Coordinates of C-alpha atoms and ligand atoms in Angstrom, one line a residue:
X1 CA 0.0 0.0 0.0
X2 CA 1.4 3.4 -1.0
X3 CA 0.1 6.8 -0.3
X4 CA -1.0 8.7 -3.3
X5 CA 0.8 11.7 -4.9
X6 CA 2.0 14.1 -3.6
X7 CA 2.4 12.4 -0.2
X8 CA 4.3 9.8 -2.2
X9 CA 6.8 11.1 -4.7
X10 CA 8.8 8.2 -5.9
X11 CA 11.5 10.6 -7.1
X12 CA 12.3 11.8 -3.6
X13 CA 14.6 8.8 -2.9
X14 CA 16.3 9.2 -6.3
X15 CA 17.2 12.8 -5.9
X16 CA 20.8 12.3 -4.7
X17 CA 23.5 9.7 -5.2
X18 CA 23.8 9.0 -1.5
X19 CA 20.0 8.3 -1.3
X20 CA 20.1 6.0 -4.4
X21 CA 22.9 4.2 -2.8
X22 CA 21.1 3.9 0.5
X23 CA 18.0 2.5 -1.2
X24 CA 19.7 0.1 -3.6
X25 CA 18.3 -3.3 -3.1
X26 CA 20.8 -5.5 -4.9
X27 CA 24.6 -5.4 -5.0
X28 CA 26.8 -6.8 -7.7
X29 CA 30.3 -7.8 -6.6
X30 CA 33.3 -9.6 -8.1
X31 CA 32.4 -12.5 -5.9
X32 CA 29.2 -13.0 -8.0
X33 CA 31.2 -13.8 -11.1
X34 CA 32.5 -17.0 -12.6
X35 CA 35.0 -16.5 -15.5
X36 CA 34.9 -19.1 -18.3
X37 CA 38.3 -19.6 -19.9
X38 CA 39.2 -21.5 -23.1
X39 CA 42.3 -23.7 -23.2
X40 CA 44.4 -24.6 -26.2
X41 CA 47.6 -26.5 -26.8
X42 CA 51.1 -24.9 -26.8
X43 CA 53.0 -22.5 -24.6
X44 CA 52.7 -18.8 -24.4
X45 CA 49.8 -18.9 -26.8
X46 CA 46.9 -16.4 -27.0
X47 CA 44.5 -17.1 -29.9
X48 CA 41.7 -14.5 -30.1
X49 CA 38.3 -16.0 -30.8
X50 CA 36.9 -14.1 -33.9
X51 CA 33.3 -14.3 -32.9
X52 CA 34.0 -13.2 -29.3
X53 CA 35.9 -9.9 -29.5
X54 CA 38.1 -9.6 -26.4
X55 CA 38.0 -13.4 -25.6
X56 CA 40.9 -15.6 -26.4
X57 CA 42.0 -19.3 -26.1
X58 CA 45.0 -19.6 -23.9
X59 CA 47.7 -22.2 -23.6
X60 CA 47.8 -23.9 -20.2
X61 CA 50.5 -21.6 -18.8
X62 CA 48.4 -18.6 -19.8
X63 CA 45.2 -20.1 -18.4
X64 CA 47.1 -20.2 -15.0
X65 CA 48.0 -16.5 -15.4
X66 CA 44.4 -15.6 -16.1
X67 CA 43.3 -17.6 -13.0
X68 CA 45.9 -15.7 -10.9
X69 CA 44.4 -12.5 -12.3
X70 CA 40.9 -13.7 -11.3
X71 CA 42.1 -14.3 -7.7
X72 CA 43.6 -10.7 -7.6
X73 CA 40.3 -9.4 -8.9
X74 CA 38.2 -11.2 -6.3
X75 CA 36.6 -13.6 -8.8
X76 CA 36.1 -16.8 -6.8
X77 CA 35.9 -19.3 -9.6
X78 CA 36.9 -20.0 -13.2
X79 CA 35.2 -22.4 -15.6
X80 CA 37.4 -24.3 -18.0
X81 CA 36.7 -25.4 -21.6
X82 CA 39.2 -27.1 -23.9
X83 CA 39.8 -26.6 -27.6
X84 CA 40.8 -30.2 -28.3
X85 CA 43.1 -30.7 -31.3
X86 CA 41.1 -32.2 -34.2
X87 CA 43.3 -35.3 -34.4
X88 CA 42.3 -36.2 -30.8
X89 CA 38.6 -36.0 -31.5
X90 CA 36.7 -39.3 -32.1
X91 CA 33.1 -40.5 -32.4
X92 CA 33.1 -41.6 -28.7
X93 CA 35.1 -38.6 -27.4
X94 CA 37.4 -40.9 -25.4
X95 CA 40.0 -38.1 -25.2
X96 CA 37.8 -36.7 -22.4
X97 CA 39.0 -39.7 -20.2
X98 CA 42.7 -39.1 -20.7
X99 CA 44.2 -38.0 -17.3
X100 CA 46.7 -35.9 -19.3
X101 CA 44.2 -34.2 -21.7
X102 CA 44.2 -30.4 -22.1
X103 CA 41.4 -30.0 -19.5
X104 CA 43.3 -31.9 -16.8
X105 CA 46.6 -30.2 -17.5
X106 CA 44.8 -26.8 -17.3
X107 CA 43.2 -27.8 -14.0
X108 CA 46.6 -28.8 -12.6
X109 CA 48.3 -25.6 -13.8
X110 CA 45.7 -23.5 -12.2
X111 CA 46.0 -25.4 -9.0
X112 CA 49.8 -25.0 -9.0
X113 CA 49.5 -21.3 -9.7
X114 CA 46.6 -20.5 -7.3
X115 CA 46.4 -23.2 -4.7
X116 CA 43.1 -23.2 -3.0
X117 CA 42.5 -19.5 -3.6
X118 CA 40.2 -20.2 -6.6
X119 CA 37.5 -22.7 -7.4
X120 CA 37.9 -24.6 -10.6
X121 CA 34.7 -25.6 -12.4
X122 CA 35.0 -28.1 -15.2
X123 CA 32.4 -28.8 -17.9
X124 CA 31.2 -32.3 -18.3
X125 CA 30.0 -33.1 -21.9
X126 CA 31.6 -34.7 -24.9
X127 CA 31.2 -32.0 -27.5
X128 CA 34.8 -30.7 -27.3
X129 CA 36.0 -34.2 -27.9
X130 CA 33.7 -35.7 -30.5
X131 CA 34.1 -35.7 -34.3
X132 CA 30.3 -35.0 -34.7
X133 CA 30.1 -32.2 -32.1
X134 CA 27.3 -33.8 -30.1
X135 CA 27.6 -33.9 -26.3
X136 CA 27.3 -37.7 -26.2
X137 CA 27.7 -40.8 -28.3
X138 CA 25.5 -41.7 -31.2
X139 CA 23.5 -44.9 -31.7
X140 CA 23.0 -46.5 -35.1
X141 CA 20.2 -44.1 -36.0
X142 CA 22.3 -41.0 -35.0
X143 CA 20.4 -40.5 -31.8
X144 CA 22.5 -39.4 -28.8
X145 CA 22.2 -42.4 -26.6
X146 CA 21.4 -41.5 -23.0
X147 CA 22.7 -44.3 -20.8
X148 CA 25.7 -45.0 -23.0
X149 CA 26.6 -41.3 -22.7
X150 CA 26.1 -41.2 -19.0
X151 CA 28.5 -44.0 -18.5
X152 CA 31.3 -42.0 -20.3
X153 CA 30.3 -38.8 -18.5
X154 CA 30.8 -40.4 -15.1
X155 CA 34.4 -41.4 -16.1
X156 CA 35.0 -37.9 -17.5
X157 CA 33.8 -36.3 -14.2
X158 CA 36.0 -38.6 -12.1
X159 CA 38.9 -37.8 -14.4
X160 CA 38.4 -34.1 -13.8
X161 CA 38.0 -34.6 -10.1
X162 CA 41.2 -36.6 -9.9
X163 CA 43.0 -33.7 -11.7
X164 CA 41.7 -31.4 -9.0
X165 CA 38.4 -29.9 -10.2
X166 CA 36.3 -28.4 -7.4
X167 CA 33.0 -28.2 -9.2
X168 CA 31.8 -30.6 -11.8
X169 CA 29.3 -29.0 -14.2
X170 CA 27.5 -31.4 -16.4
X171 CA 26.3 -29.4 -19.4
X172 CA 25.1 -32.4 -21.5
X173 CA 21.4 -32.6 -20.4
X174 CA 21.4 -36.5 -20.3
X175 CA 18.8 -37.9 -18.0
X176 CA 20.1 -39.3 -14.7
X177 CA 23.7 -38.1 -15.1
X178 CA 23.7 -36.1 -11.8
X179 CA 22.9 -39.1 -9.8
X180 CA 25.5 -41.3 -11.5
X181 CA 28.2 -38.7 -11.2
X182 CA 27.3 -38.0 -7.5
X183 CA 27.5 -41.7 -6.7
X184 CA 30.8 -42.1 -8.5
X185 CA 32.3 -39.1 -6.8
X186 CA 31.3 -40.4 -3.4
X187 CA 32.7 -43.8 -4.1
X188 CA 36.0 -42.3 -5.3
X189 CA 36.3 -40.3 -2.1
X190 CA 35.6 -36.9 -3.7
X191 CA 33.0 -36.1 -1.2
X192 CA 33.6 -32.4 -1.3
X193 CA 33.6 -32.0 -5.0
X194 CA 30.4 -30.1 -5.9
X195 CA 28.0 -30.6 -8.7
X196 CA 26.6 -27.5 -10.4
X197 CA 24.3 -29.0 -13.0
X198 CA 23.3 -27.2 -16.1
X199 CA 19.7 -28.1 -15.1
X200 CA 17.7 -25.9 -17.4
X201 CA 19.7 -25.7 -20.5
X202 CA 18.0 -24.7 -23.7
X203 CA 18.6 -25.6 -27.3
X204 CA 19.7 -22.1 -28.0
X205 CA 20.9 -20.1 -31.0
X206 CA 23.1 -18.1 -28.5
X207 CA 25.9 -20.8 -28.3
X208 CA 27.4 -20.1 -31.7
X209 CA 30.6 -18.3 -30.7
X210 CA 31.3 -20.8 -27.9
X211 CA 31.3 -23.6 -30.5
X212 CA 33.8 -21.6 -32.5
X213 CA 35.9 -21.2 -29.3
X214 CA 36.1 -24.9 -28.5
X215 CA 36.2 -25.8 -32.2
X216 CA 33.1 -28.0 -32.3
X217 CA 31.0 -25.7 -34.5
X218 CA 32.5 -26.9 -37.8
X219 CA 32.0 -30.5 -36.7
X220 CA 28.4 -30.2 -35.5
X221 CA 25.9 -32.0 -37.6
X222 CA 22.3 -31.1 -37.0
X223 CA 21.2 -29.7 -33.6
X224 CA 20.9 -30.7 -29.9
X225 CA 17.2 -30.6 -29.6
X226 CA 16.8 -34.2 -28.5
X227 CA 18.5 -33.3 -25.2
X228 CA 18.6 -29.6 -24.7
X229 CA 15.3 -27.9 -23.9
X230 CA 12.7 -26.3 -26.2
X231 CA 12.9 -22.5 -25.7
X232 CA 9.1 -22.5 -25.6
X233 CA 9.0 -24.4 -22.3
X234 CA 9.0 -22.9 -18.9
X235 CA 7.3 -25.4 -16.7
X236 CA 9.5 -28.2 -18.0
X237 CA 12.5 -26.3 -16.6
X238 CA 11.1 -26.7 -13.1
X239 CA 10.9 -30.5 -13.5
X240 CA 14.5 -30.6 -14.8
X241 CA 15.7 -28.6 -11.9
X242 CA 13.7 -30.6 -9.3
X243 CA 15.2 -33.8 -10.8
X244 CA 18.7 -32.6 -10.6
X245 CA 18.3 -31.5 -7.0
X246 CA 16.8 -34.9 -6.1
X247 CA 19.8 -36.5 -7.8
X248 CA 22.3 -34.6 -5.8
X249 CA 23.1 -31.3 -7.5
X250 CA 24.6 -28.8 -5.0
X251 CA 23.6 -25.9 -7.2
X252 CA 21.7 -25.5 -10.5
X253 CA 22.2 -23.4 -13.6
X254 CA 19.9 -21.8 -16.1
X255 CA 21.3 -21.2 -19.6
X256 CA 21.3 -19.0 -21.6
X257 CA 20.9 -16.1 -19.2
X258 CA 19.3 -12.8 -20.0
X259 CA 16.6 -14.2 -22.3
X260 CA 15.7 -16.8 -19.6
X261 CA 15.5 -14.6 -16.5
X262 CA 11.9 -15.8 -16.0
X263 CA 13.2 -19.3 -15.5
X264 CA 15.8 -18.0 -13.0
X265 CA 13.2 -16.2 -11.1
X266 CA 10.9 -19.1 -10.9
X267 CA 13.7 -21.4 -9.8
X268 CA 14.8 -18.9 -7.2
X269 CA 11.3 -18.7 -5.7
X270 CA 10.6 -22.4 -5.9
X271 CA 13.8 -24.2 -4.8
X272 CA 16.1 -23.9 -1.9
X273 CA 19.3 -24.4 -3.8
X274 CA 21.7 -21.7 -5.2
X275 CA 20.7 -20.7 -8.8
X276 CA 23.4 -19.7 -11.2
X277 CA 23.0 -18.4 -14.7
X278 CA 25.3 -18.6 -17.7
X279 CA 25.4 -15.4 -19.8
X280 CA 26.4 -17.3 -22.8
X281 CA 28.7 -16.5 -25.7
X282 CA 26.0 -15.1 -28.0
X283 CA 24.8 -12.8 -25.3
X284 CA 28.4 -11.5 -24.8
X285 CA 28.8 -11.1 -28.5
X286 CA 25.5 -9.1 -28.7
X287 CA 26.7 -6.7 -26.1
X288 CA 30.1 -6.3 -27.8
X289 CA 28.4 -5.8 -31.2
X290 CA 26.0 -3.2 -29.8
X291 CA 28.8 -1.3 -28.1
X292 CA 31.0 -1.4 -31.2
X293 CA 28.0 -0.1 -33.3
X294 CA 27.4 2.8 -31.0
X295 CA 24.3 1.2 -29.5
X296 CA 25.3 1.9 -26.0
X297 CA 28.2 2.3 -23.5
X298 CA 30.0 -1.0 -23.2
X299 CA 30.7 -0.7 -19.5
X300 CA 27.2 0.3 -18.6
X301 CA 25.7 -2.5 -20.7
X302 CA 27.9 -5.0 -19.0
X303 CA 27.1 -3.9 -15.5
X304 CA 23.4 -3.5 -16.1
X305 CA 23.0 -6.9 -17.6
X306 CA 24.9 -8.5 -14.8
X307 CA 22.9 -6.7 -12.2
X308 CA 19.7 -8.0 -13.9
X309 CA 20.9 -11.5 -13.0
X310 CA 21.2 -10.5 -9.3
X311 CA 17.8 -8.9 -9.3
X312 CA 16.3 -12.0 -10.8
X313 CA 17.7 -14.0 -7.9
X314 CA 21.0 -15.4 -9.1
X315 CA 23.6 -16.4 -6.6
X316 CA 26.2 -15.9 -9.3
X317 CA 26.7 -15.6 -13.1
X318 CA 29.1 -17.2 -15.5
X319 CA 30.2 -14.5 -17.9
X320 CA 33.0 -13.8 -20.3
X321 CA 32.8 -10.2 -19.0
X322 CA 33.9 -11.4 -15.6
X323 CA 37.4 -9.8 -15.5
X324 CA 36.3 -6.6 -17.1
X325 CA 33.2 -6.3 -14.8
X326 CA 35.3 -7.0 -11.7
X327 CA 37.7 -4.2 -12.7
X328 CA 34.8 -1.8 -13.2
X329 CA 33.4 -2.8 -9.8
X330 CA 36.8 -2.1 -8.2
X331 CA 36.6 1.3 -9.8
Ligands
PBG1 C1 28.9 -27.9 -24.0 C2 28.6 -26.4 -23.7 C3 28.1 -25.4 -24.5 C4 28.1 -24.3 -23.7 C5 28.6 -24.6 -22.5 N1 28.9 -25.9 -22.4 C6 27.6 -25.5 -25.9 C7 26.6 -26.3 -26.3 O1 25.8 -26.9 -25.6 O2 26.5 -26.4 -27.6 C8 27.7 -22.9 -24.3 C9 28.4 -21.8 -23.6 C10 28.3 -20.5 -24.4 O3 27.7 -20.4 -25.4 O4 28.9 -19.5 -23.9 N2 27.9 -28.8 -23.8

């Protein structure tokens, strides 16, 4: 209930910066951010990703430097994605299980450089390792088989945990994978390794630049609609999230981010687990393109879009703008 004008003037509290500051409901801090980093082979390598201006693939030594930078900026966690050399990709993505693969070497390098000062989140899915670009293995009819894929994902998750990952993030959308991964982690003694499930992940057109970055885009045949969700569906996301919580997810993710804030909000109101969102590659590219075209101030667009996640109820946001945003927040 609000008194009518002029007893109430909404602009009173907005008249001065101190008052706006005093009435501000949500706060965005570097600790809200998770920084995705792309790894590539070599030493001293930086390869800019053409479709993601300002984002590069880094060789493992440079990934470690970026992680150190994240620590210094107050960013609590990085997310790692490998650009697997094409000759190591196969129909079953078995490179994902090699203890010495790019991902595992990146994890160890970050741990060496940062100790326990940073969380390392690793993506579980087979698309950076398969010759067809799908997140799992194909049956005779070209369908991504669920249970066959889960069996491999479990081994992939354990491989990452053995390398030192702190958070396993299954992004594959297979049914039952959270339960299988949780059980395997417990049995292997990785009781404190968390699972952040990509619980409500949509078959989105916003992933294009990411697929360039990990080199799966050129390989990908068809789409991922038999496992990723239909953008038309909201209620189904609640079922997906409920299932992942029941299976043992410590936190859940909604992806993409900004176009799906309704899903974030519903999840926040409905469930008692931390909800994260992934501001995905296409969203990042959109902001960069808008800024480059004079469509707005880059810094303001970055901070406003990240604040929107907080307002919607996110505990944190995965964003390629993490380092830049953290610098802005530090002034
Ligand atoms: C892999 C994965 C994808 C993203 C994160 N993990 C791509 C996909 O599902 O095709 C997208 C991230 C982004 O676009 O920034 N399963």
